[in-house]
Tab-separated table of C-alpha atoms and ligand atoms in Angstrom:
chain	number	residue	atom	x	y	z
K	1	MET	CA	-0.157	0.220	-0.019
K	2	LYS	CA	2.773	2.006	0.399
K	3	ALA	CA	4.815	1.476	-2.205
K	4	ILE	CA	1.536	1.806	-4.392
K	5	LEU	CA	0.714	5.574	-2.584
K	6	ILE	CA	4.935	7.062	-3.017
K	7	PHE	CA	4.329	5.971	-7.234
K	8	LEU	CA	1.033	7.870	-6.755
K	9	LEU	CA	2.602	10.858	-5.260
K	10	LEU	CA	5.645	10.405	-8.029
K	11	ALA	CA	3.763	9.793	-10.783
K	12	LEU	CA	1.443	12.825	-9.971
K	13	LEU	CA	4.721	15.092	-9.466
K	14	GLN	CA	6.215	14.007	-12.726
K	15	GLY	CA	3.778	13.531	-15.295
K	16	CYS	CA	3.132	17.192	-16.035
K	17	ALA	CA	6.027	19.447	-15.514
K	18	VAL	CA	7.401	20.273	-18.783
K	19	ASN	CA	6.829	24.242	-18.673
K	20	PRO	CA	4.800	24.487	-21.962
K	21	VAL	CA	7.495	28.717	-22.204
K	22	THR	CA	10.666	27.088	-20.741
K	23	GLY	CA	11.363	23.833	-21.907
K	24	ARG	CA	12.093	23.742	-18.514
K	25	GLU	CA	10.573	20.665	-15.573
K	26	ASP	CA	8.448	23.219	-12.798
K	27	PHE	CA	6.959	21.543	-9.878
K	28	VAL	CA	3.070	21.758	-11.078
K	29	LEU	CA	1.340	19.214	-9.431
K	30	MET	CA	-1.225	19.388	-12.489
K	31	SER	CA	-1.845	17.796	-16.085
K	32	GLU	CA	-2.804	19.786	-18.776
K	33	SER	CA	-6.547	18.106	-18.889
K	34	ASP	CA	-6.216	18.852	-15.331
K	35	GLU	CA	-5.711	22.472	-16.037
K	36	ILE	CA	-8.697	22.458	-18.603
K	37	ALA	CA	-11.255	20.885	-16.702
K	38	MET	CA	-10.420	23.654	-13.672
K	39	GLY	CA	-10.498	26.362	-15.960
K	40	ARG	CA	-14.031	25.160	-16.779
K	41	GLN	CA	-15.242	24.928	-13.300
K	42	SER	CA	-13.678	28.299	-12.404
K	43	ASP	CA	-15.372	29.936	-15.901
K	44	LEU	CA	-19.170	28.956	-14.370
K	45	GLU	CA	-18.273	30.929	-11.000
K	46	VAL	CA	-16.423	33.943	-13.311
K	47	ARG	CA	-19.523	34.310	-14.746
K	48	LYS	CA	-22.081	33.989	-12.237
K	49	GLN	CA	-19.997	36.470	-9.671
K	50	TYR	CA	-19.490	39.089	-12.745
K	51	GLY	CA	-21.801	38.300	-15.028
K	52	VAL	CA	-21.088	38.631	-19.240
K	53	TYR	CA	-21.563	42.290	-21.001
K	54	GLU	CA	-24.384	41.802	-23.561
K	55	SER	CA	-22.718	42.411	-26.380
K	56	LYS	CA	-22.450	39.363	-29.082
K	57	HIS	CA	-20.592	41.956	-31.720
K	58	LEU	CA	-18.190	43.217	-28.690
K	59	GLN	CA	-17.806	39.837	-27.921
K	60	GLU	CA	-17.007	38.313	-30.964
K	61	TYR	CA	-14.338	41.328	-31.972
K	62	VAL	CA	-11.948	40.677	-28.502
K	63	ASN	CA	-12.507	36.883	-28.711
K	64	ARG	CA	-11.508	37.290	-32.774
K	65	VAL	CA	-8.072	39.941	-31.920
K	66	GLY	CA	-7.474	36.941	-28.383
K	67	GLN	CA	-7.441	33.983	-30.810
K	68	ARG	CA	-5.044	35.456	-32.844
K	69	LEU	CA	-2.111	36.028	-30.334
K	70	ALA	CA	-3.299	33.108	-28.773
K	71	ALA	CA	-2.532	31.132	-32.221
K	72	ASN	CA	1.114	32.496	-31.922
K	73	SER	CA	1.801	32.108	-28.294
K	74	HIS	CA	3.590	28.825	-26.723
K	75	ARG	CA	0.458	26.752	-26.265
K	76	PRO	CA	-1.240	27.714	-30.171
K	77	ASN	CA	-2.889	24.071	-28.835
K	78	LEU	CA	-4.491	24.802	-25.947
K	79	THR	CA	-8.595	26.296	-27.003
K	80	TYR	CA	-8.513	29.847	-25.740
K	81	HIS	CA	-11.688	31.716	-24.172
K	82	PHE	CA	-11.946	35.527	-24.339
K	83	THR	CA	-14.947	37.156	-22.124
K	84	VAL	CA	-15.981	40.966	-21.721
K	85	LEU	CA	-17.497	40.959	-18.368
K	86	ASP	CA	-20.018	43.387	-17.175
K	87	SER	CA	-17.711	44.818	-14.430
K	88	PRO	CA	-17.128	48.501	-14.002
K	89	GLU	CA	-13.577	47.470	-12.485
K	90	VAL	CA	-10.085	48.012	-14.357
K	91	ASN	CA	-8.929	44.799	-15.129
K	92	ALA	CA	-8.297	41.852	-16.845
K	93	PHE	CA	-7.097	38.003	-15.821
K	94	ALA	CA	-6.522	34.551	-16.350
K	95	LEU	CA	-7.897	31.389	-15.710
K	96	PRO	CA	-5.660	27.876	-16.555
K	97	GLY	CA	-6.647	26.143	-19.420
K	98	GLY	CA	-6.966	29.410	-21.809
K	99	TYR	CA	-9.598	31.573	-20.108
K	100	VAL	CA	-8.593	34.700	-20.449
K	101	TYR	CA	-11.130	37.576	-19.306
K	102	ILE	CA	-11.703	41.120	-19.763
K	103	THR	CA	-13.234	43.895	-17.753
K	104	ARG	CA	-15.558	46.610	-20.044
K	105	GLY	CA	-14.713	48.368	-17.329
K	106	ILE	CA	-10.582	48.479	-18.756
K	107	LEU	CA	-12.254	49.527	-22.468
K	108	PRO	CA	-12.183	53.163	-22.360
K	109	TYR	CA	-8.435	53.910	-21.648
K	110	LEU	CA	-7.572	51.648	-24.251
K	111	GLY	CA	-6.859	53.545	-27.384
K	112	SER	CA	-6.299	51.401	-30.092
K	113	GLU	CA	-6.805	47.053	-31.097
K	114	ALA	CA	-3.052	47.362	-30.643
K	115	ASP	CA	-3.744	48.210	-26.599
K	116	LEU	CA	-6.411	45.586	-26.772
K	117	ALA	CA	-3.946	43.296	-27.665
K	118	ALA	CA	-1.310	43.793	-25.269
K	119	VAL	CA	-3.841	42.840	-22.427
K	120	LEU	CA	-4.605	39.558	-23.934
K	121	GLY	CA	-1.311	39.213	-24.504
K	122	HIS	CA	-0.709	39.706	-21.038
K	123	GLU	CA	-2.989	37.944	-19.904
K	124	ILE	CA	-2.406	34.378	-22.977
K	125	GLY	CA	0.962	35.066	-21.099
K	126	HIS	CA	-0.488	34.008	-17.511
K	127	VAL	CA	-1.757	31.275	-19.308
K	128	THR	CA	1.634	29.966	-21.218
K	129	ALA	CA	3.658	30.300	-18.522
K	130	ARG	CA	1.133	28.450	-16.350
K	131	HIS	CA	0.800	30.857	-13.213
K	132	SER	CA	-2.176	30.581	-12.180
K	133	VAL	CA	-1.622	26.884	-11.747
K	134	LYS	CA	1.724	27.339	-10.058
K	135	GLN	CA	0.220	29.718	-7.298
K	136	TYR	CA	-2.346	26.869	-6.554
K	137	THR	CA	0.481	24.338	-6.520
K	138	ALA	CA	2.168	26.755	-3.604
K	139	ALA	CA	-0.739	27.226	-1.814
K	140	THR	CA	-1.915	23.118	-2.124
K	141	ALA	CA	1.775	22.112	-1.820
K	142	THR	CA	1.289	22.634	1.981
K	143	GLN	CA	-1.445	20.288	2.407
K	144	ILE	CA	-0.513	17.972	0.274
K	145	GLY	CA	-1.154	14.601	2.994
K	146	ALA	CA	-4.515	16.051	2.912
K	147	GLU	CA	-4.374	15.383	-0.931
K	148	LEU	CA	-3.065	12.342	-0.675
K	149	ALA	CA	-5.358	10.830	1.396
K	150	SER	CA	-7.933	12.166	-1.203
K	151	ILE	CA	-6.203	10.263	-4.030
K	152	PHE	CA	-7.945	7.055	-3.284
K	153	VAL	CA	-11.857	8.640	-2.600
K	154	PRO	CA	-12.858	9.080	-6.844
K	155	GLU	CA	-14.825	11.382	-6.986
K	156	MET	CA	-11.874	13.890	-6.009
K	157	ASN	CA	-9.049	12.028	-7.724
K	158	THR	CA	-8.715	15.240	-9.685
K	159	GLN	CA	-7.417	18.404	-8.389
K	160	ALA	CA	-10.375	19.744	-10.583
K	161	GLY	CA	-12.516	19.289	-7.349
K	162	TYR	CA	-11.532	22.505	-5.501
K	163	SER	CA	-12.882	25.567	-6.432
K	164	LEU	CA	-9.640	28.181	-8.138
K	165	ILE	CA	-11.101	31.534	-7.262
K	166	ASN	CA	-11.242	30.069	-3.242
K	167	VAL	CA	-7.656	29.746	-3.528
K	168	SER	CA	-6.267	31.580	-5.403
K	169	GLY	CA	-8.657	34.210	-6.578
K	170	ASN	CA	-6.784	36.885	-5.015
K	171	ALA	CA	-3.659	36.521	-6.548
K	172	LEU	CA	-6.306	36.542	-10.285
K	173	LEU	CA	-7.283	39.387	-9.251
K	174	SER	CA	-4.734	41.192	-7.894
K	175	GLY	CA	-1.381	40.002	-9.609
K	176	TYR	CA	1.073	37.885	-9.228
K	177	GLY	CA	4.344	39.389	-8.044
K	178	ARG	CA	6.654	41.615	-9.947
K	179	GLU	CA	8.587	38.044	-11.769
K	180	HIS	CA	4.935	36.922	-12.811
K	181	GLU	CA	4.301	40.258	-14.359
K	182	LEU	CA	7.061	41.073	-15.939
K	183	GLU	CA	7.591	37.866	-17.088
K	184	ALA	CA	3.609	38.250	-19.069
K	185	ASP	CA	4.434	41.676	-20.410
K	186	LYS	CA	7.704	39.874	-22.251
K	187	LEU	CA	5.734	36.658	-23.328
K	188	GLY	CA	2.997	38.986	-24.406
K	189	SER	CA	4.823	41.759	-26.096
K	190	GLU	CA	6.603	38.550	-28.152
K	191	TYR	CA	2.937	37.308	-29.114
K	192	LEU	CA	1.920	41.312	-30.686
K	193	ALA	CA	5.374	41.473	-32.435
K	194	ARG	CA	4.232	37.640	-33.965
K	195	THR	CA	0.706	38.711	-34.402
K	196	GLY	CA	1.778	41.636	-36.213
K	197	TYR	CA	1.384	44.530	-33.874
K	198	ASP	CA	4.345	46.823	-31.610
K	199	PRO	CA	5.055	45.044	-29.169
K	200	HIS	CA	6.047	49.004	-26.934
K	201	ALA	CA	1.917	49.067	-27.149
K	202	MET	CA	2.231	46.842	-24.001
K	203	ILE	CA	4.168	49.977	-22.416
K	204	GLU	CA	1.620	52.080	-23.916
K	205	VAL	CA	-1.054	49.741	-22.220
K	206	LEU	CA	0.460	50.387	-18.894
K	207	SER	CA	1.461	53.541	-19.013
K	208	VAL	CA	-2.023	54.643	-20.060
K	209	LEU	CA	-3.282	52.048	-17.199
K	210	LYS	CA	-1.160	53.742	-14.296
K	211	ASN	CA	-2.158	57.228	-15.687
K	212	GLN	CA	-5.448	55.638	-14.341
K	213	GLU	CA	-4.982	54.008	-11.354
K	214	GLU	CA	-2.969	57.064	-9.740
K	215	PHE	CA	-6.310	59.493	-10.721
K	216	ASP	CA	-8.481	57.289	-9.454
K	217	LYS	CA	-7.248	56.951	-6.161
K	218	VAL	CA	-8.090	60.513	-5.946
K	219	LEU	CA	-12.055	59.791	-7.176
K	220	ALA	CA	-11.637	56.794	-4.975
K	221	ARG	CA	-11.226	58.939	-1.905
K	222	GLU	CA	-13.307	61.215	-2.869
K	223	GLU	CA	-16.434	59.154	-3.417
K	224	HIS	CA	-15.709	56.296	-0.751
K	225	ARG	CA	-14.851	53.100	-3.028
K	226	GLN	CA	-12.281	50.915	-3.555
K	227	PRO	CA	-9.786	52.274	-6.631
K	228	ARG	CA	-10.159	50.777	-9.651
K	229	ALA	CA	-6.632	49.397	-10.381
K	230	TYR	CA	-5.623	46.711	-13.340
K	231	HIS	CA	-3.679	43.867	-11.173
K	232	GLY	CA	-0.376	44.088	-13.926
K	233	LEU	CA	0.987	47.413	-12.101
K	234	PHE	CA	3.773	48.203	-9.985
K	235	ALA	CA	5.596	50.742	-7.691
K	236	SER	CA	8.052	52.405	-10.881
K	237	HIS	CA	6.052	54.274	-13.693
K	238	PRO	CA	6.040	52.234	-17.348
K	239	ASP	CA	7.966	54.815	-19.007
K	240	THR	CA	10.554	54.469	-17.180
K	241	ASP	CA	10.746	51.071	-16.349
K	242	THR	CA	14.336	50.021	-17.499
K	243	ARG	CA	13.017	45.767	-17.272
K	244	LEU	CA	9.640	46.406	-18.906
K	245	GLN	CA	11.843	48.719	-21.311
K	246	GLN	CA	14.317	45.821	-21.863
K	247	VAL	CA	11.422	42.473	-22.579
K	248	VAL	CA	9.931	44.896	-24.903
K	249	ASN	CA	12.805	45.645	-26.329
K	250	ALA	CA	14.124	42.950	-26.838
K	251	ALA	CA	11.004	41.021	-28.409
K	252	SER	CA	10.667	44.426	-30.813
K	253	SER	CA	14.498	43.678	-32.429
K	254	LEU	CA	13.424	40.170	-32.345
K	255	GLU	CA	9.911	40.144	-34.380
K	256	ALA	CA	8.954	43.261	-35.618
K	257	SER	CA	6.847	43.771	-38.065
K	258	PRO	CA	7.988	46.663	-40.757
K	259	HIS	CA	3.999	48.083	-40.630
K	260	PRO	CA	2.368	47.125	-37.382
K	261	VAL	CA	-1.283	47.135	-37.132
K	262	VAL	CA	-2.568	50.255	-34.862
K	263	GLY	CA	-6.228	49.947	-35.388
K	264	ARG	CA	-7.655	52.558	-34.020
K	265	ARG	CA	-10.315	53.472	-36.009
K	266	ILE	CA	-12.108	49.693	-35.878
K	267	TYR	CA	-11.488	49.674	-32.520
K	268	LEU	CA	-13.549	52.507	-31.214
K	269	GLN	CA	-16.305	51.801	-33.938
K	270	GLU	CA	-16.661	48.565	-31.160
K	271	ILE	CA	-16.440	50.470	-27.902
K	272	ASP	CA	-19.016	52.943	-29.517
K	273	GLY	CA	-21.785	53.192	-27.141
K	274	LEU	CA	-20.150	51.163	-24.387
K	275	THR	CA	-21.655	51.024	-20.775
K	276	PHE	CA	-19.860	53.278	-18.533
K	277	GLY	CA	-19.673	53.020	-15.178
K	278	ASP	CA	-22.304	51.035	-13.048
K	279	SER	CA	-24.513	49.198	-15.091
K	280	PRO	CA	-28.107	50.226	-15.503
K	281	ALA	CA	-29.605	46.559	-15.512
K	282	GLN	CA	-27.434	46.471	-11.720
K	283	GLY	CA	-28.543	49.506	-10.425
K	284	VAL	CA	-26.202	52.990	-10.623
K	285	VAL	CA	-25.451	55.063	-7.247
K	286	ARG	CA	-24.645	58.796	-7.687
K	287	ASN	CA	-23.294	60.730	-4.950
K	288	ASN	CA	-24.866	57.405	-2.450
K	289	GLU	CA	-27.843	57.487	-4.338
K	290	PHE	CA	-28.674	54.408	-5.237
K	291	LEU	CA	-31.200	54.489	-8.318
K	292	HIS	CA	-32.670	51.244	-10.625
K	293	ALA	CA	-34.396	51.934	-13.879
K	294	GLY	CA	-36.085	48.744	-13.965
K	295	LEU	CA	-37.057	48.429	-10.183
K	296	GLY	CA	-37.942	51.759	-10.395
K	297	ILE	CA	-36.565	52.793	-7.093
K	298	ALA	CA	-34.511	54.999	-5.552
K	299	LEU	CA	-32.552	55.202	-1.873
K	300	ASN	CA	-30.515	58.114	-0.272
K	301	PHE	CA	-27.534	56.220	2.093
K	302	PRO	CA	-26.035	58.624	4.623
K	303	PRO	CA	-23.411	60.765	2.558
K	304	ASP	CA	-20.220	59.693	3.723
K	305	TRP	CA	-20.917	55.734	3.498
K	306	VAL	CA	-19.245	53.650	1.221
K	307	VAL	CA	-21.554	52.245	-0.691
K	308	LYS	CA	-21.264	48.704	-2.277
K	309	ASN	CA	-23.513	47.633	-5.309
K	310	THR	CA	-22.891	43.734	-6.313
K	311	PRO	CA	-24.846	41.487	-8.414
K	312	LYS	CA	-25.383	39.179	-4.875
K	313	LYS	CA	-27.067	42.621	-2.676
K	314	LEU	CA	-26.345	46.510	-1.621
K	315	GLN	CA	-24.590	47.407	0.833
K	316	ALA	CA	-23.742	50.089	2.428
K	317	ILE	CA	-21.114	50.539	5.137
K	318	SER	CA	-20.329	52.931	8.102
K	319	PRO	CA	-17.682	55.298	8.226
K	320	GLY	CA	-16.385	53.309	10.652
K	321	ALA	CA	-16.844	50.201	9.466
K	322	ASP	CA	-19.376	49.509	12.364
K	323	ALA	CA	-23.095	49.656	10.882
K	324	ALA	CA	-24.635	48.537	7.615
K	325	ILE	CA	-27.333	49.338	6.209
K	326	GLU	CA	-28.499	46.735	3.594
K	327	LEU	CA	-31.137	46.773	0.584
K	328	THR	CA	-32.433	43.343	-0.349
K	329	LEU	CA	-35.077	42.439	-3.632
K	330	VAL	CA	-38.111	40.052	-2.676
K	331	GLU	CA	-39.276	39.069	-6.218
K	332	LYS	CA	-43.196	38.801	-6.283
K	333	TYR	CA	-44.501	39.333	-2.997
K	334	ALA	CA	-47.692	41.491	-2.587
K	335	GLY	CA	-49.155	40.881	0.161
K	336	ASP	CA	-48.681	43.164	3.500
K	337	PRO	CA	-44.921	44.336	4.494
K	338	ALA	CA	-45.682	44.141	8.078
K	339	LEU	CA	-46.760	40.244	8.262
K	340	TYR	CA	-43.634	39.632	6.193
K	341	LEU	CA	-41.299	41.498	8.638
K	342	LEU	CA	-42.661	39.664	11.828
K	343	LYS	CA	-42.028	36.387	9.855
K	344	ARG	CA	-39.129	36.789	8.059
K	345	PHE	CA	-37.396	38.020	11.701
K	346	SER	CA	-39.285	36.311	14.319
K	347	THR	CA	-40.393	39.600	15.708
K	348	GLN	CA	-43.766	40.502	17.662
K	349	GLU	CA	-44.307	43.870	16.437
K	350	ALA	CA	-44.522	46.165	13.350
K	351	THR	CA	-45.128	48.881	12.552
K	352	ARG	CA	-46.283	50.228	10.048
K	353	ILE	CA	-44.663	53.277	8.622
K	354	GLY	CA	-45.316	54.940	4.732
K	355	ALA	CA	-42.597	56.577	2.948
K	356	SER	CA	-42.879	59.065	0.375
K	357	GLY	CA	-46.602	56.819	-0.603
K	358	LEU	CA	-45.489	53.631	-0.261
K	359	GLN	CA	-46.783	51.821	2.047
K	360	GLY	CA	-44.307	50.110	4.420
K	361	ALA	CA	-43.855	48.428	7.610
K	362	MET	CA	-40.557	48.108	10.240
K	363	THR	CA	-39.655	45.819	13.377
K	364	GLN	CA	-36.587	46.560	15.967
K	365	ILE	CA	-35.410	42.283	15.734
K	366	SER	CA	-32.659	43.047	18.032
K	367	PRO	CA	-30.593	45.828	20.484
K	368	LYS	CA	-28.690	46.782	17.031
K	369	ALA	CA	-30.905	46.023	14.620
K	370	GLU	CA	-34.024	47.102	13.055
K	371	ALA	CA	-36.022	46.025	9.621
K	372	ALA	CA	-37.566	47.721	7.721
K	373	ALA	CA	-40.022	46.495	4.345
K	374	PHE	CA	-41.938	48.409	1.460
K	375	VAL	CA	-44.031	46.938	-1.617
K	376	LYS	CA	-44.040	47.970	-4.559
K	377	ASP	CA	-45.308	47.389	-8.573
K	378	GLY	CA	-45.816	43.507	-7.187
K	379	ASN	CA	-42.225	43.028	-5.133
K	380	LEU	CA	-40.731	43.661	-1.437
K	381	PHE	CA	-38.145	45.485	-0.613
K	382	ALA	CA	-36.258	44.599	2.616
K	383	ILE	CA	-34.549	47.083	3.751
K	384	THR	CA	-32.097	46.244	7.306
K	385	ALA	CA	-30.187	48.415	9.473
K	386	VAL	CA	-27.650	46.364	11.967
K	387	ALA	CA	-24.072	47.690	13.541
K	388	ASN	CA	-21.935	45.841	16.026
K	389	SER	CA	-22.818	46.484	19.226
K	390	ALA	CA	-26.169	47.967	20.940
K	391	GLN	CA	-24.611	51.315	21.520
K	392	ALA	CA	-23.317	51.751	17.660
K	393	PHE	CA	-26.749	51.435	16.701
K	394	SER	CA	-27.973	53.877	18.375
K	395	GLY	CA	-25.567	56.585	17.770
K	396	GLN	CA	-26.223	56.007	14.545
K	397	ARG	CA	-29.982	55.337	14.337
K	398	ALA	CA	-30.992	58.818	13.424
K	399	GLU	CA	-28.547	58.327	10.805
K	400	MET	CA	-29.969	55.032	9.033
K	401	GLU	CA	-33.583	55.474	9.582
K	402	LYS	CA	-34.103	58.685	7.406
K	403	ALA	CA	-31.927	56.278	4.911
K	404	ILE	CA	-35.186	53.679	5.063
K	405	TYR	CA	-37.006	56.521	4.644
K	406	SER	CA	-35.737	57.880	1.624
K	407	PHE	CA	-36.556	54.705	0.055
K	408	HIS	CA	-39.162	56.578	-2.865
K	409	SER	CA	-40.106	55.952	-7.006
K	410	LEU	CA	-37.859	57.722	-9.405
K	411	SER	CA	-39.443	60.640	-10.527
K	412	SER	CA	-38.652	61.552	-14.147
K	413	ALA	CA	-35.865	63.477	-13.530
K	414	GLU	CA	-34.484	60.314	-11.538
K	415	LYS	CA	-34.925	57.731	-13.712
K	416	LYS	CA	-32.725	59.404	-16.496
K	417	LEU	CA	-29.897	59.896	-14.547
K	418	ALA	CA	-30.826	55.494	-14.049
K	419	GLN	CA	-29.852	54.663	-18.023
K	420	GLY	CA	-26.161	54.763	-16.942
K	421	LEU	CA	-23.377	56.206	-18.790
K	422	ARG	CA	-22.448	55.976	-22.010
K	423	ILE	CA	-19.723	56.135	-24.289
K	424	SER	CA	-19.793	58.358	-27.407
K	425	ILE	CA	-17.073	58.505	-30.325
K	426	ARG	CA	-16.795	61.510	-31.414
K	427	HIS	CA	-14.673	64.112	-34.274
K	428	ALA	CA	-13.116	66.873	-32.828
K	429	GLY	CA	-13.881	70.565	-34.519
K	430	PRO	CA	-11.423	73.142	-34.955
K	431	ARG	CA	-11.899	74.947	-31.344
K	432	ASP	CA	-12.243	71.970	-28.891
K	433	THR	CA	-10.210	71.824	-25.437
K	434	PHE	CA	-11.049	68.643	-23.155
K	435	GLU	CA	-11.887	71.800	-20.986
K	436	SER	CA	-14.914	72.507	-23.182
K	437	LEU	CA	-15.813	69.506	-24.485
K	438	SER	CA	-15.850	68.353	-20.051
K	439	LYS	CA	-18.741	70.940	-19.772
K	440	GLY	CA	-21.580	69.996	-18.139
K	441	SER	CA	-20.429	66.393	-17.811
K	442	PRO	CA	-21.402	63.897	-15.179
K	443	PHE	CA	-18.181	63.933	-13.624
K	444	GLY	CA	-18.224	67.313	-12.066
K	445	LYS	CA	-15.004	68.772	-11.178
K	446	ASN	CA	-13.046	66.017	-12.142
K	447	ALA	CA	-14.619	65.963	-15.923
K	448	THR	CA	-11.319	67.169	-17.311
K	449	GLY	CA	-9.125	64.494	-16.387
K	450	TYR	CA	-11.188	61.891	-16.769
K	451	LEU	CA	-11.366	62.959	-21.005
K	452	ARG	CA	-7.738	63.494	-20.710
K	453	LEU	CA	-7.855	59.614	-19.765
K	454	LEU	CA	-9.885	58.394	-21.999
K	455	ASN	CA	-8.185	59.870	-25.094
K	456	GLU	CA	-4.707	59.526	-24.233
K	457	ALA	CA	-4.067	62.680	-22.763
K	458	TYR	CA	-2.992	62.876	-19.539
K	459	PRO	CA	-2.237	64.943	-17.684
K	460	ASN	CA	-2.180	68.197	-20.056
K	461	GLY	CA	-3.125	66.921	-23.538
K	462	GLU	CA	-5.279	68.568	-25.649
K	463	PRO	CA	-7.906	67.243	-28.573
K	464	ARG	CA	-6.288	67.395	-32.153
K	465	PRO	CA	-8.980	68.684	-34.464
K	466	GLY	CA	-10.808	66.310	-36.709
K	467	GLU	CA	-9.279	63.265	-34.556
K	468	GLU	CA	-11.631	60.877	-33.246
K	469	ILE	CA	-12.150	61.478	-29.640
K	470	LYS	CA	-14.140	59.266	-26.907
K	471	LEU	CA	-16.874	61.109	-24.465
K	472	VAL	CA	-18.997	60.201	-21.726
K	473	GLU	CA	-22.730	60.740	-21.782
X	501	ZN	ZN1	-0.946	39.523	-14.881
């Protein structure tokens, strides 16, 4: 028995150890078929968690660009999948086995097909160098005893039985560390060159994303949210990063095309009309007011609270992180909101309340929590206000109840706001400046900076007359 066990362990360690990029043997615990199975399983989770952006045309375009690069990569025989996720975050990431994702939030900051190819090429580099597999191996190698025990349990005999997102989801989204990121940049540059793009697009795109990151740190503080940062960025600016310059220059001296493809025109056409910022389907947040066009409702959260709007829930956290307000939807509930509360929270009494013409009810759940419910158009909306102590609850009760009572049907002005924002491509006129173009913009005092960032003119460039530029409307 012991001999079989050791044999299996050795087979597991050696059967799959050649790195496709270096040709050398790696300490990797996974065969290619396990890698693909794991990617496929995690792909379902990613799609569920983020949602897929609804534009067949754009999905096909991104896939076409990605497939051309993948065919020129170190693992051309792998089946690749490229997906645009419906997320305002600025990011891209790859799962093992050839699953590559790019958010719609990163697309407005790219200026051409070559830029898009640079982001996808970097992610293909993570796949071909098997970075996420290595990350996974590092996380599981310490538990090798447990893994061995499970080898004899039939349904657990493949690593794909474990969720990759749970083990190394952090690395997927936040990057793999300096060395792996630089290797992905190097590989991506090579794939760009072999596909007919200028590998310097890698430096260009990282520079734009670095500027975006710096700018967004300031905005995020003002808007009380997490900054939107691309995972592959490091402390030094890409323009002056000597190691990055080295790997990109090496790629261009090897196989650069004399007439590299830029593809600005086609790229801008593809992203014309793209959703920018919050998705109207998930509801938008403007100055801490949540507006949902489809449900026809709005709610004002306290001004300095952090609002988190995910497909799963809508939540606002107090500045001291000691209290939260959460809005949840119970579909197709036309009954009495008071009865709902009594049953849901097992409380003895509920008070009827009215907010902006909507009938609702409220109940005290405990010394540190209360809940309200409103029925509108056959849906029930439950709002809970919770603190982590009775003291924190009473200190913030007035503010939380103000938010509860602010629940209302959308006004016609709010309906327009709730439609969300879109990218619009225009030709710059002879007198246009980014300052003049940003008049009436939804970004207020930060509008000029935003427009410059979106048009690769940050921090002080101006549009050239006749040039195609991106606006947000
Ligand atoms: Zn990366």
